[in-house]
Structure formats: structure tokens, C-alpha cells
Amino acid sequence: MKKNKYLIIGALSLMIGLTGCSSDDSGDVVDPTDDVVIDPDPDPNPDPQPLNLSDYDNGSRVMMQAFYWDVEPRFEWWTNLTEKVPGWADAGIDRLWVPVATKGQSGGYSMGYDVSDYFDFGNYEQHGTTETRFGSREELETFIATAHDNDVEVIADIVINHNSGGGLEYNPYRDKETYTLFDEEHGNASGMFNRNYEDFYPNSVSNYDPGSLFYAETNLDHNRERVQNWLWKEDNSVAKYYKNVMGFDGWRFDYVLGFEPWVVKAWLDEVGGFSVAELWDGRASVLEEYVEETGSGAFDFAAFYKLEESLDRYEDLTNLQGEMLWQTYPEKAITFTANHDTEKDTNEDNNIKRSNKMKAYSFILTHPGYPSVFYLDYEDEAFKEEIKNLINIHNSLATGELEVLYADNDEYIMKRSGTGTNPGLILYISISNSTKRRSVSSNWNNVTLMDYSGNTTYNPTSDENGMVQIEVPANSYAIYSITK
């Protein structure tokens, strides 16, 4: 597959012709070359009129992870989501990734990842409950219908390797009893896709598990024709039932390290739909190879870790020029700043600090890729309006070729060139404790700019060659574009 590389230009190659200023604690602008305090540039237009961003719809939208770990209240989640769908759609969200929708071994407490019955959406009494943690099947169907009425797709979380909650049976391939019996009396009340030890590794066809790190005894063997038929091939398979009966529009494949890439490709070849894989690996090259093998999108863990390293771990924004999936496969890279796993992970290297969340969102919502926002962030009153504004900027001005104009340990400046009549934007991120100003080359000649994030009221005017001095507040970001 041919790769479309975005041009990423480092700081040193662009220093010629650029000048920089920063401020001391007094707020004065300082020329860093001689530490002489100079007067700030006068504001030539103290009251510029912003563009109407709705006039610049670039066709891009944003996905939301519409859950978090152990959502509350139990049995009401589908109803909660149904009520929020219209507002999310108005904000520019076009897909909702929902949790595993079927019954797990933990019953009413299950988040679905201990999958037991692939066809129990909250309508069979088993594992101590009829409803799933999220509600009834009828409530799920109402939610999906409401999403579709608002032109929003619903993405199903699919767990197709490890199973849980079956009954004990003697397993001759392990020479002991294993919980591999799934039927109407043992964790599979629907009676669809009943299974036993022959459907899991090892069996008469396969002697070993090729990659599962847990649930080893109940890891499905996708090489068996029967398993393939039930998962994606037959008319009543999991994939086709989810799509044609329940109305799901796509797939989030859980823990793809536990099975081979050909499985995802075969699934997508059979049923199609939007797809994103959870391949938890921070190496862009690994993610690229997976996209090429499967045709699926993938969460851009490379970008996630570059953001964590830059903003938290090393406090060095030059890391934002490292290799990330969106650079080579922007249409397949689902960028994110948090998910249900990272937010509950006690390893601080696996999550981005709350104090840096909005800077991280400013990055993914201005760069190429398909951004995903996290439910708890969006619904946080401290973040909500800011994220909504960033989504608005993403869906309007974040378009065109990308060029990194400047990067050092505490500053990062990026330009999107725009397309046609769309002016594009310039993103300026700083982790400095002082206000920063820097002169950069824009695509706009003799025009007043403003920060569409609202973080600064500094309104510079570009010169006849497009050079302009922009400002970013301390430990913040600004997103510049033209005014009327």
C-alpha cells in the first residue's frame, strides 16, 4: 500500500528567518538574544471579527468513547447515552464507541470483557441478571435507533479471543477439567454459538495458543471452520447479527495481540464497516504493519505515548516530531488522549496528567488522524466547553498539509495550510511557565489573526510576506487563523 507522508520539518531547519520572544515574570516581552526589555508590538486591530466556522466545514468529524471503566449507575447506561446523543451530534461527533454490549460472567457488574454469551444483549436470565450492566436489549435498541436518527454511527466493542463463564468439562487436551462448556445451562442461554473444548486452544487441530497472554484455557481457535462460521461467516454469525439485526455500524477489536491479523481482515472482508484495532504498542512501525495487513484502522498508541512523553514524562516538546501512525496513515489512525484503560492505570507513564489534557486535545484535534474524545473528559464541566470548541475547530479549520514551524523543549508550533478557500490554522503549544511569542511564516499576508481557542486576546497582523508574531500563554496553547 502506498503511504502518503506528511512533511514534518524540525526546528533547526526552520530557524533561519524566525525570531523569538518570551516574557519574564513581570509580563514584559524579552528579546532572548540580549535580555533587553522591548515594548510589545501594538495591537493594530483590538476588536477583530472572527470567522463563522460553520462556513468552513471540512467534512471531518470526531469519535467518542462513550463509556469508562465501571460506569454508573448500573442498568441505566443505554438510557443515559440516548439522552446525550443529540447534543453530541450537534457538537460534531459522528461515531460512538460503546462497551461490550453482551452478557459477561460477572453479570450485572460486568463491563463485558469477560464475554460469555455473544447473543445476550440483556434479554436472558443468566449470571444472576437479565439486564447487562448497561441495561436491557430494548434500551440498547432505542439508543442505536436514536444515534442513527442523529446521523451518528455506533461502534461495537468486539472480544473474539478470550471467553469466560462456561461450565466445567473434562478437557483431554489439557488432561484436566476446564471451563470450556458453553450451552443453554452453562453461560450461553441464547443457545447460539454453543461451544466446548474443541473450539479453544489446544484441540485436535491446534496444539498451542499463538499469542494469548491470559484466559489461555478459553482462547478461541480461529483456525477452526466452525469458529469462523459463528464469528463472521454464517448469516447468524456474531458479526452479521450485530450488523443486520442489532444495527451496529462498525467494530472496535479488543486485544488484537491475542489473535492473528488475518482474523480481522477476514471479518472485514465478510461484513465491512468502520474498524479500529486495540494494538497496544507505541511503535509506529508496528501499527503501520498491522494497518497494512488487516485494512483496519488502529488506535494511534504511538501518538498517545509521544504526547505523554512530551507533556509529562520528559517535558520536552521535541518528542512531538517523533514517528506516529497519523503521519503515514491519517485515515486509519484513531488518535486519543485517554481511554477506559489508561484512566484506571496506576502506571503514570500510561496516562496523561489532567493538567496537560487540554494541550493534548489541542494536538489531536488540529493534526491529521481521526480523533477520539473520552466520555469522562467531555462530560467534565471543567473541560466540556473547551473540548466542544476544539471539536468545532477540528471540523472546520484543521485541514491541509502539515508543517512543523518550530519545536524545542517547551514550544511547539505547527501549521495546517488549509485548502481552497479554507484558511487553515497555526497551533502553538507551550509548557513554559512564561508567556511566549515567536515570529513564524504563515500563509496569510497583511491580515489580522486571532486565537480561536480563546486562550489569548493577542491579535497580531501578518506582514506582506506572511511573517507574523504569535503568542501563547504560559503552560497553554493557542490556535490562530484569520479574521474577517
Coordinates of C-alpha atoms in Angstrom, one line a residue:
M1 CA 0.0 0.0 0.0
K2 CA 1.4 3.4 -0.9
K3 CA 2.0 5.7 2.0
N4 CA 1.2 9.4 2.0
K5 CA 3.8 11.0 4.2
Y6 CA 3.1 14.4 5.8
L7 CA 6.0 16.8 5.7
I8 CA 7.4 17.1 9.2
I9 CA 10.1 19.8 9.4
G10 CA 12.2 20.1 12.5
A11 CA 13.2 23.2 14.4
L12 CA 16.8 23.5 13.3
S13 CA 15.9 23.5 9.6
L14 CA 13.5 26.4 10.0
M15 CA 15.3 28.7 12.4
I16 CA 16.6 30.9 9.6
G17 CA 14.3 33.9 9.3
L18 CA 12.4 33.1 12.5
T19 CA 12.8 35.3 15.6
G20 CA 11.5 34.5 19.1
C21 CA 10.4 36.3 22.2
S22 CA 9.4 35.2 25.6
S23 CA 8.2 37.0 28.7
D24 CA 9.6 37.3 32.2
D25 CA 7.5 37.0 35.3
S26 CA 6.6 40.7 35.0
G27 CA 4.8 40.1 31.7
D28 CA 7.2 42.2 29.7
V29 CA 8.3 40.9 26.3
V30 CA 12.0 40.0 26.3
D31 CA 14.4 39.5 23.4
P32 CA 16.2 36.3 24.4
T33 CA 19.3 37.3 22.5
D34 CA 20.3 40.2 24.7
D35 CA 17.8 40.2 27.6
V36 CA 16.8 43.8 26.7
V37 CA 13.1 44.6 27.6
I38 CA 11.3 45.9 24.5
D39 CA 7.8 47.1 24.0
P40 CA 5.3 44.6 22.8
D41 CA 4.0 45.1 19.3
P42 CA 1.0 47.4 19.3
D43 CA -2.3 45.7 18.6
P44 CA -3.4 47.0 15.2
N45 CA -6.9 45.7 15.5
P46 CA -8.1 45.5 19.0
D47 CA -11.5 44.1 18.0
P48 CA -11.2 41.7 15.1
Q49 CA -14.2 39.8 13.9
P50 CA -13.9 36.0 14.0
L51 CA -14.8 33.8 11.1
N52 CA -18.0 31.9 11.2
L53 CA -16.5 28.4 11.5
S54 CA -19.7 26.8 10.3
D55 CA -18.9 28.3 6.8
Y56 CA -15.7 26.2 6.8
D57 CA -17.0 22.6 7.3
N58 CA -14.1 20.5 6.1
G59 CA -16.1 17.2 6.3
S60 CA -14.0 15.9 9.3
R61 CA -15.7 14.7 12.5
V62 CA -14.8 13.2 15.8
M63 CA -15.5 9.8 17.6
M64 CA -16.3 9.5 21.2
Q65 CA -15.6 6.6 23.6
A66 CA -19.0 6.6 25.2
F67 CA -18.1 4.8 28.4
Y68 CA -15.5 4.5 31.1
W69 CA -14.5 1.6 33.4
D70 CA -17.3 0.5 35.8
V71 CA -19.9 3.0 34.5
E72 CA -22.6 4.1 36.9
P73 CA -25.5 3.8 37.5
R74 CA -25.7 0.2 36.6
F75 CA -28.6 -0.9 34.3
E76 CA -29.1 2.7 33.1
W77 CA -26.2 3.3 30.7
W78 CA -28.0 2.9 27.4
T79 CA -30.7 5.3 28.6
N80 CA -28.0 7.8 29.7
L81 CA -26.4 7.7 26.3
T82 CA -29.7 8.0 24.5
E83 CA -30.3 11.3 26.2
K84 CA -26.9 12.7 25.3
V85 CA -26.8 11.7 21.6
P86 CA -28.5 14.8 20.1
G87 CA -26.1 17.1 21.9
W88 CA -23.1 15.1 20.9
A89 CA -24.2 15.1 17.3
D90 CA -24.7 18.9 17.4
A91 CA -21.1 19.2 18.7
G92 CA -19.7 17.4 15.7
I93 CA -19.4 13.8 16.9
D94 CA -20.2 11.2 14.3
R95 CA -19.4 7.9 15.9
L96 CA -19.9 6.4 19.4
W97 CA -17.8 3.6 20.6
V98 CA -19.8 1.7 23.2
P99 CA -18.7 -1.0 25.7
V100 CA -19.1 -4.8 25.0
A101 CA -22.9 -5.0 24.8
T102 CA -23.5 -8.7 25.7
K103 CA -23.6 -10.7 28.9
G104 CA -20.3 -11.4 30.7
Q105 CA -19.6 -13.8 33.5
S106 CA -19.8 -11.0 36.1
G107 CA -23.5 -10.5 35.2
G108 CA -24.8 -7.1 36.3
Y109 CA -21.3 -6.0 37.3
S110 CA -19.6 -7.0 34.0
M111 CA -18.1 -4.4 31.6
G112 CA -18.5 -7.2 29.0
Y113 CA -14.8 -8.1 28.6
D114 CA -15.4 -11.4 30.4
V115 CA -17.6 -12.4 27.4
S116 CA -19.9 -15.4 28.0
D117 CA -23.0 -15.2 25.6
Y118 CA -22.4 -13.3 22.3
F119 CA -26.2 -13.0 21.7
D120 CA -27.4 -12.0 25.2
F121 CA -27.9 -8.2 24.9
G122 CA -29.8 -8.1 28.2
N123 CA -32.7 -10.3 27.4
Y124 CA -31.7 -13.7 29.0
E125 CA -31.6 -14.5 32.7
Q126 CA -28.1 -15.8 33.4
H127 CA -25.1 -15.0 35.7
G128 CA -27.6 -13.5 38.2
T129 CA -29.3 -11.0 36.0
T130 CA -31.3 -10.4 32.9
E131 CA -30.1 -6.9 32.0
T132 CA -26.4 -6.3 31.4
R133 CA -24.6 -3.7 33.4
F134 CA -25.7 -1.2 30.8
G135 CA -29.5 -2.1 30.6
S136 CA -31.9 -4.1 28.6
R137 CA -31.8 -5.1 25.0
E138 CA -34.8 -2.9 24.3
E139 CA -32.9 0.1 25.8
L140 CA -29.9 -0.7 23.6
E141 CA -32.0 -0.9 20.5
T142 CA -33.6 2.5 21.4
F143 CA -30.1 4.0 21.8
I144 CA -28.9 2.7 18.5
A145 CA -32.0 4.0 16.7
T146 CA -31.6 7.4 18.3
A147 CA -28.0 7.6 17.2
H148 CA -29.0 6.7 13.7
D149 CA -31.7 9.3 13.7
N150 CA -29.0 11.9 14.5
D151 CA -26.6 10.6 11.8
V152 CA -24.3 9.0 14.4
E153 CA -22.8 5.6 13.9
V154 CA -22.5 3.1 16.8
I155 CA -19.3 1.1 17.1
A156 CA -19.4 -2.3 18.9
D157 CA -16.6 -3.4 21.1
I158 CA -15.8 -7.0 20.0
V159 CA -14.0 -9.6 22.1
I160 CA -13.3 -12.6 19.9
N161 CA -10.5 -14.4 21.6
H162 CA -11.0 -14.9 25.3
N163 CA -14.3 -16.3 26.8
S164 CA -15.4 -16.6 30.4
G165 CA -18.3 -18.0 32.4
G166 CA -18.7 -21.5 30.9
G167 CA -19.2 -24.8 32.7
L168 CA -16.6 -27.3 33.7
E169 CA -15.9 -30.3 31.5
Y170 CA -13.1 -32.8 31.1
N171 CA -10.6 -31.5 28.6
P172 CA -8.5 -34.3 27.1
Y173 CA -6.0 -31.9 25.5
R174 CA -5.2 -30.4 28.9
D175 CA -5.9 -33.6 30.9
K176 CA -8.0 -31.7 33.4
E177 CA -11.3 -30.1 33.8
T178 CA -11.6 -26.6 32.2
Y179 CA -14.4 -24.0 32.0
T180 CA -14.9 -24.6 28.3
L181 CA -18.5 -25.8 28.1
F182 CA -20.9 -23.1 26.8
D183 CA -24.5 -24.1 26.3
E184 CA -28.0 -23.1 27.4
E185 CA -27.3 -24.3 31.0
H186 CA -23.7 -23.0 31.1
G187 CA -23.2 -19.3 30.3
N188 CA -24.9 -19.4 26.8
A189 CA -28.6 -19.1 27.4
S190 CA -29.2 -17.9 23.9
G191 CA -28.2 -21.3 22.6
M192 CA -26.3 -19.7 19.7
F193 CA -22.6 -20.4 19.3
N194 CA -22.6 -23.3 21.8
R195 CA -19.0 -24.4 22.2
N196 CA -16.7 -26.8 24.1
Y197 CA -13.1 -27.6 24.5
E198 CA -12.6 -28.4 20.8
D199 CA -13.3 -24.7 20.0
F200 CA -10.4 -23.5 22.2
Y201 CA -6.7 -23.9 22.1
P202 CA -5.3 -26.6 22.2
N203 CA -7.5 -29.0 20.4
S204 CA -7.4 -31.7 17.7
V205 CA -6.3 -29.1 15.1
S206 CA -4.1 -26.7 17.0
N207 CA -1.5 -27.7 19.7
Y208 CA -0.8 -24.2 21.1
D209 CA -2.1 -20.8 21.6
P210 CA -0.4 -18.3 19.2
G211 CA -0.5 -15.2 21.4
S212 CA -2.9 -15.1 24.3
L213 CA -1.5 -13.7 27.5
F214 CA -4.5 -14.5 29.6
Y215 CA -7.6 -16.7 29.6
A216 CA -5.4 -19.3 28.0
E217 CA -7.8 -22.2 28.5
T218 CA -10.7 -20.4 26.9
N219 CA -9.0 -18.7 24.0
L220 CA -11.0 -19.3 20.8
D221 CA -9.2 -21.1 17.9
H222 CA -9.9 -19.0 14.8
N223 CA -8.4 -21.6 12.6
R224 CA -11.4 -23.9 13.1
E225 CA -14.1 -23.5 10.4
R226 CA -16.8 -23.8 13.0
V227 CA -15.5 -20.9 15.0
Q228 CA -15.1 -18.8 11.8
N229 CA -18.7 -19.6 10.8
W230 CA -20.1 -18.5 14.1
L231 CA -17.9 -15.4 14.4
W232 CA -18.3 -13.9 11.0
K233 CA -19.2 -16.2 8.1
E234 CA -22.7 -17.5 8.5
D235 CA -25.9 -15.4 8.3
N236 CA -26.4 -15.8 12.1
S237 CA -22.8 -15.2 13.0
V238 CA -21.8 -12.7 15.6
A239 CA -20.7 -10.1 13.0
K240 CA -23.8 -10.3 10.9
Y241 CA -26.2 -10.4 13.8
Y242 CA -24.6 -7.3 15.3
K243 CA -24.7 -5.5 11.9
N244 CA -28.0 -6.7 10.4
V245 CA -30.2 -7.4 13.5
M246 CA -28.9 -5.0 16.2
G247 CA -27.8 -2.2 13.8
F248 CA -24.1 -1.7 14.8
D249 CA -22.1 0.2 12.2
G250 CA -18.6 -0.9 12.9
W251 CA -16.1 -2.6 15.2
R252 CA -13.5 -1.9 17.9
F253 CA -11.5 -5.1 18.1
D254 CA -10.3 -5.7 21.7
Y255 CA -6.9 -7.0 22.5
V256 CA -5.7 -7.9 18.9
L257 CA -2.4 -9.1 20.3
G258 CA -4.3 -12.2 21.3
F259 CA -5.0 -13.4 17.7
E260 CA -3.6 -13.2 14.2
P261 CA -4.2 -10.2 11.9
W262 CA -5.8 -12.3 9.2
V263 CA -8.8 -12.8 11.5
V264 CA -9.6 -9.0 11.4
K265 CA -9.1 -8.9 7.7
A266 CA -11.4 -11.9 7.1
W267 CA -14.0 -10.3 9.3
L268 CA -13.9 -7.0 7.4
D269 CA -13.8 -8.7 4.0
E270 CA -17.1 -10.5 5.1
V271 CA -19.1 -7.7 6.7
G272 CA -17.2 -4.4 6.2
G273 CA -17.9 -1.4 8.4
F274 CA -15.7 1.1 10.3
S275 CA -13.0 -0.7 12.2
V276 CA -10.4 0.2 14.8
A277 CA -8.0 -2.3 16.5
E278 CA -6.6 -2.0 20.0
L279 CA -3.0 -2.9 19.3
W280 CA -1.3 -1.6 22.4
D281 CA 2.1 -0.8 21.0
G282 CA 3.9 2.6 21.0
R283 CA 5.9 1.8 17.8
A284 CA 4.5 3.5 14.7
S285 CA 6.1 0.8 12.5
V286 CA 4.2 -2.0 14.3
L287 CA 0.9 -0.1 13.9
E288 CA 1.6 0.6 10.2
E289 CA 2.3 -3.0 9.5
Y290 CA -1.0 -4.0 11.2
V291 CA -3.0 -1.5 9.2
E292 CA -1.4 -2.9 6.0
E293 CA -2.1 -6.5 6.9
T294 CA -5.7 -6.0 8.0
G295 CA -7.1 -3.0 6.3
S296 CA -8.4 -1.9 9.7
G297 CA -7.8 1.4 11.4
A298 CA -5.8 1.3 14.7
F299 CA -5.6 3.4 17.8
D300 CA -2.5 5.6 17.5
F301 CA -0.7 4.5 20.6
A302 CA 2.5 6.0 19.1
A303 CA 0.9 9.4 19.2
F304 CA -0.5 8.8 22.7
Y305 CA 2.9 8.0 24.1
K306 CA 4.6 10.9 22.2
L307 CA 2.1 13.2 23.9
E308 CA 2.7 11.6 27.3
E309 CA 6.4 11.8 26.9
S310 CA 6.4 15.4 25.7
L311 CA 3.9 16.8 28.2
D312 CA 4.6 14.6 31.2
R313 CA 7.4 12.2 31.4
Y314 CA 10.2 14.2 29.8
E315 CA 8.6 17.7 29.5
D316 CA 10.2 18.0 26.0
L317 CA 8.0 19.0 23.1
T318 CA 10.6 18.0 20.5
N319 CA 9.2 14.5 21.0
L320 CA 6.1 15.6 19.2
Q321 CA 8.1 15.2 16.0
G322 CA 8.6 11.5 16.6
E323 CA 7.1 8.8 14.4
M324 CA 3.3 8.3 14.7
L325 CA 0.7 6.4 12.8
W326 CA -1.2 9.5 11.6
Q327 CA 1.9 10.6 9.6
T328 CA 1.6 7.7 7.2
Y329 CA -2.0 6.6 7.5
P330 CA -4.1 9.6 8.6
E331 CA -7.3 8.0 7.6
K332 CA -6.6 4.8 9.6
A333 CA -5.1 6.5 12.7
I334 CA -7.5 7.0 15.6
T335 CA -5.8 9.4 17.8
F336 CA -6.7 9.8 21.5
T337 CA -5.6 11.2 24.8
A338 CA -7.4 8.8 27.2
N339 CA -9.4 5.6 27.3
H340 CA -11.0 3.4 29.9
D341 CA -7.8 1.5 30.4
T342 CA -5.3 4.4 30.6
E343 CA -7.5 6.3 33.1
K344 CA -7.6 3.5 35.6
D345 CA -3.9 2.5 35.0
T346 CA -1.7 3.2 38.1
N347 CA 1.4 3.5 35.9
E348 CA 1.8 7.2 35.4
D349 CA 3.5 6.6 32.0
N350 CA 0.3 5.1 30.7
N351 CA -1.8 8.2 31.2
I352 CA -1.7 11.9 30.5
K353 CA -2.0 14.2 33.6
R354 CA -5.2 16.1 34.0
S355 CA -3.2 19.4 33.9
N356 CA -2.0 18.6 30.4
K357 CA -5.2 17.1 29.0
M358 CA -6.3 20.1 27.0
K359 CA -2.9 20.6 25.4
A360 CA -3.0 17.0 24.3
Y361 CA -6.5 17.5 22.9
S362 CA -5.4 20.6 21.1
F363 CA -2.8 18.4 19.4
I364 CA -5.0 15.6 18.2
L365 CA -7.9 17.9 17.2
T366 CA -5.6 20.0 14.9
H367 CA -3.4 17.3 13.5
P368 CA -4.3 14.7 10.9
G369 CA -5.9 11.5 12.0
Y370 CA -9.4 10.7 13.3
P371 CA -9.6 11.9 16.9
S372 CA -11.5 10.1 19.7
V373 CA -12.6 12.0 22.8
F374 CA -13.1 10.3 26.1
Y375 CA -16.5 10.4 27.8
L376 CA -15.2 11.4 31.2
D377 CA -13.2 14.3 29.7
Y378 CA -16.0 15.6 27.5
E379 CA -18.6 15.4 30.3
D380 CA -16.2 17.0 32.8
E381 CA -17.6 20.5 33.4
A382 CA -14.1 21.9 33.7
F383 CA -13.3 20.6 30.1
K384 CA -16.6 20.4 28.3
E385 CA -16.9 23.8 26.6
E386 CA -13.2 23.8 25.7
I387 CA -13.4 20.3 24.1
K388 CA -16.5 21.4 22.2
N389 CA -14.7 24.4 20.9
L390 CA -11.7 22.3 19.8
I391 CA -14.0 19.9 18.0
N392 CA -15.5 22.9 16.2
I393 CA -12.0 24.0 15.2
H394 CA -11.2 20.4 14.1
N395 CA -14.3 20.1 11.9
S396 CA -13.6 23.5 10.2
L397 CA -10.1 24.8 10.1
A398 CA -7.9 21.7 10.7
T399 CA -7.2 20.8 7.1
G400 CA -4.5 21.0 4.5
E401 CA -0.8 20.0 4.5
L402 CA 1.0 20.0 7.9
E403 CA 4.3 21.7 8.6
V404 CA 6.1 22.0 11.9
L405 CA 7.4 25.6 12.1
Y406 CA 9.3 25.4 15.3
A407 CA 9.9 22.9 18.2
D408 CA 12.1 23.0 21.2
N409 CA 11.8 21.6 24.7
D410 CA 8.9 23.9 25.8
E411 CA 7.5 25.2 22.5
Y412 CA 5.8 23.5 19.5
I413 CA 4.3 25.4 16.5
M414 CA 2.5 23.6 13.7
K415 CA 0.8 25.0 10.6
R416 CA -2.1 23.4 8.5
S417 CA -2.1 25.1 5.1
G418 CA -5.9 24.9 4.5
T419 CA -7.4 24.0 1.2
G420 CA -9.1 26.3 -1.4
T421 CA -11.0 29.0 0.5
N422 CA -10.3 27.3 3.9
P423 CA -7.5 29.3 5.6
G424 CA -6.2 26.5 7.8
L425 CA -4.6 27.3 11.2
I426 CA -1.5 27.6 13.3
L427 CA -1.2 25.7 16.6
Y428 CA 1.2 27.0 19.3
I429 CA 1.7 24.8 22.4
S430 CA 3.9 25.8 25.3
I431 CA 4.8 24.1 28.6
S432 CA 6.8 27.1 29.7
N433 CA 5.9 29.0 32.9
S434 CA 6.0 32.2 30.9
T435 CA 4.1 33.8 28.1
K436 CA 5.8 33.1 24.8
R437 CA 5.9 35.0 21.5
R438 CA 7.5 33.8 18.3
S439 CA 7.7 35.1 14.7
V440 CA 6.7 32.5 12.1
S441 CA 5.9 32.3 8.5
S442 CA 2.2 32.0 7.8
N443 CA 0.2 31.6 4.6
W444 CA -1.6 34.9 5.3
N445 CA -0.5 38.3 4.0
N446 CA -1.5 41.6 5.6
V447 CA -4.3 40.1 7.7
T448 CA -5.2 40.3 11.4
L449 CA -5.2 36.9 13.2
M450 CA -6.9 35.8 16.4
D451 CA -6.7 32.8 18.7
Y452 CA -9.7 30.7 18.1
S453 CA -9.1 28.8 21.3
G454 CA -9.8 31.9 23.3
N455 CA -6.7 31.5 25.5
T456 CA -5.1 34.8 24.5
T457 CA -6.5 38.1 23.2
Y458 CA -3.3 39.0 21.4
N459 CA -4.3 39.8 17.8
P460 CA -1.2 40.2 15.6
T461 CA -1.2 41.2 11.9
S462 CA 0.9 39.4 9.3
D463 CA 3.2 41.4 7.0
E464 CA 3.2 41.4 3.2
N465 CA 5.4 38.3 3.3
G466 CA 3.2 36.4 5.7
M467 CA 5.5 36.8 8.7
V468 CA 3.7 37.2 12.0
Q469 CA 4.5 37.2 15.7
I470 CA 2.1 34.9 17.6
E471 CA 1.7 34.5 21.3
V472 CA 0.8 31.6 23.6
P473 CA 0.0 31.9 27.4
A474 CA 2.1 30.1 29.9
N475 CA 1.6 26.3 30.0
S476 CA -1.2 26.5 27.4
Y477 CA -2.0 26.6 23.7
A478 CA -3.3 28.9 21.1
I479 CA -4.8 28.2 17.7
Y480 CA -4.5 31.1 15.2
S481 CA -6.3 31.8 12.0
I482 CA -7.5 34.8 10.0
T483 CA -10.3 37.1 10.9
K484 CA -12.9 38.8 8.7

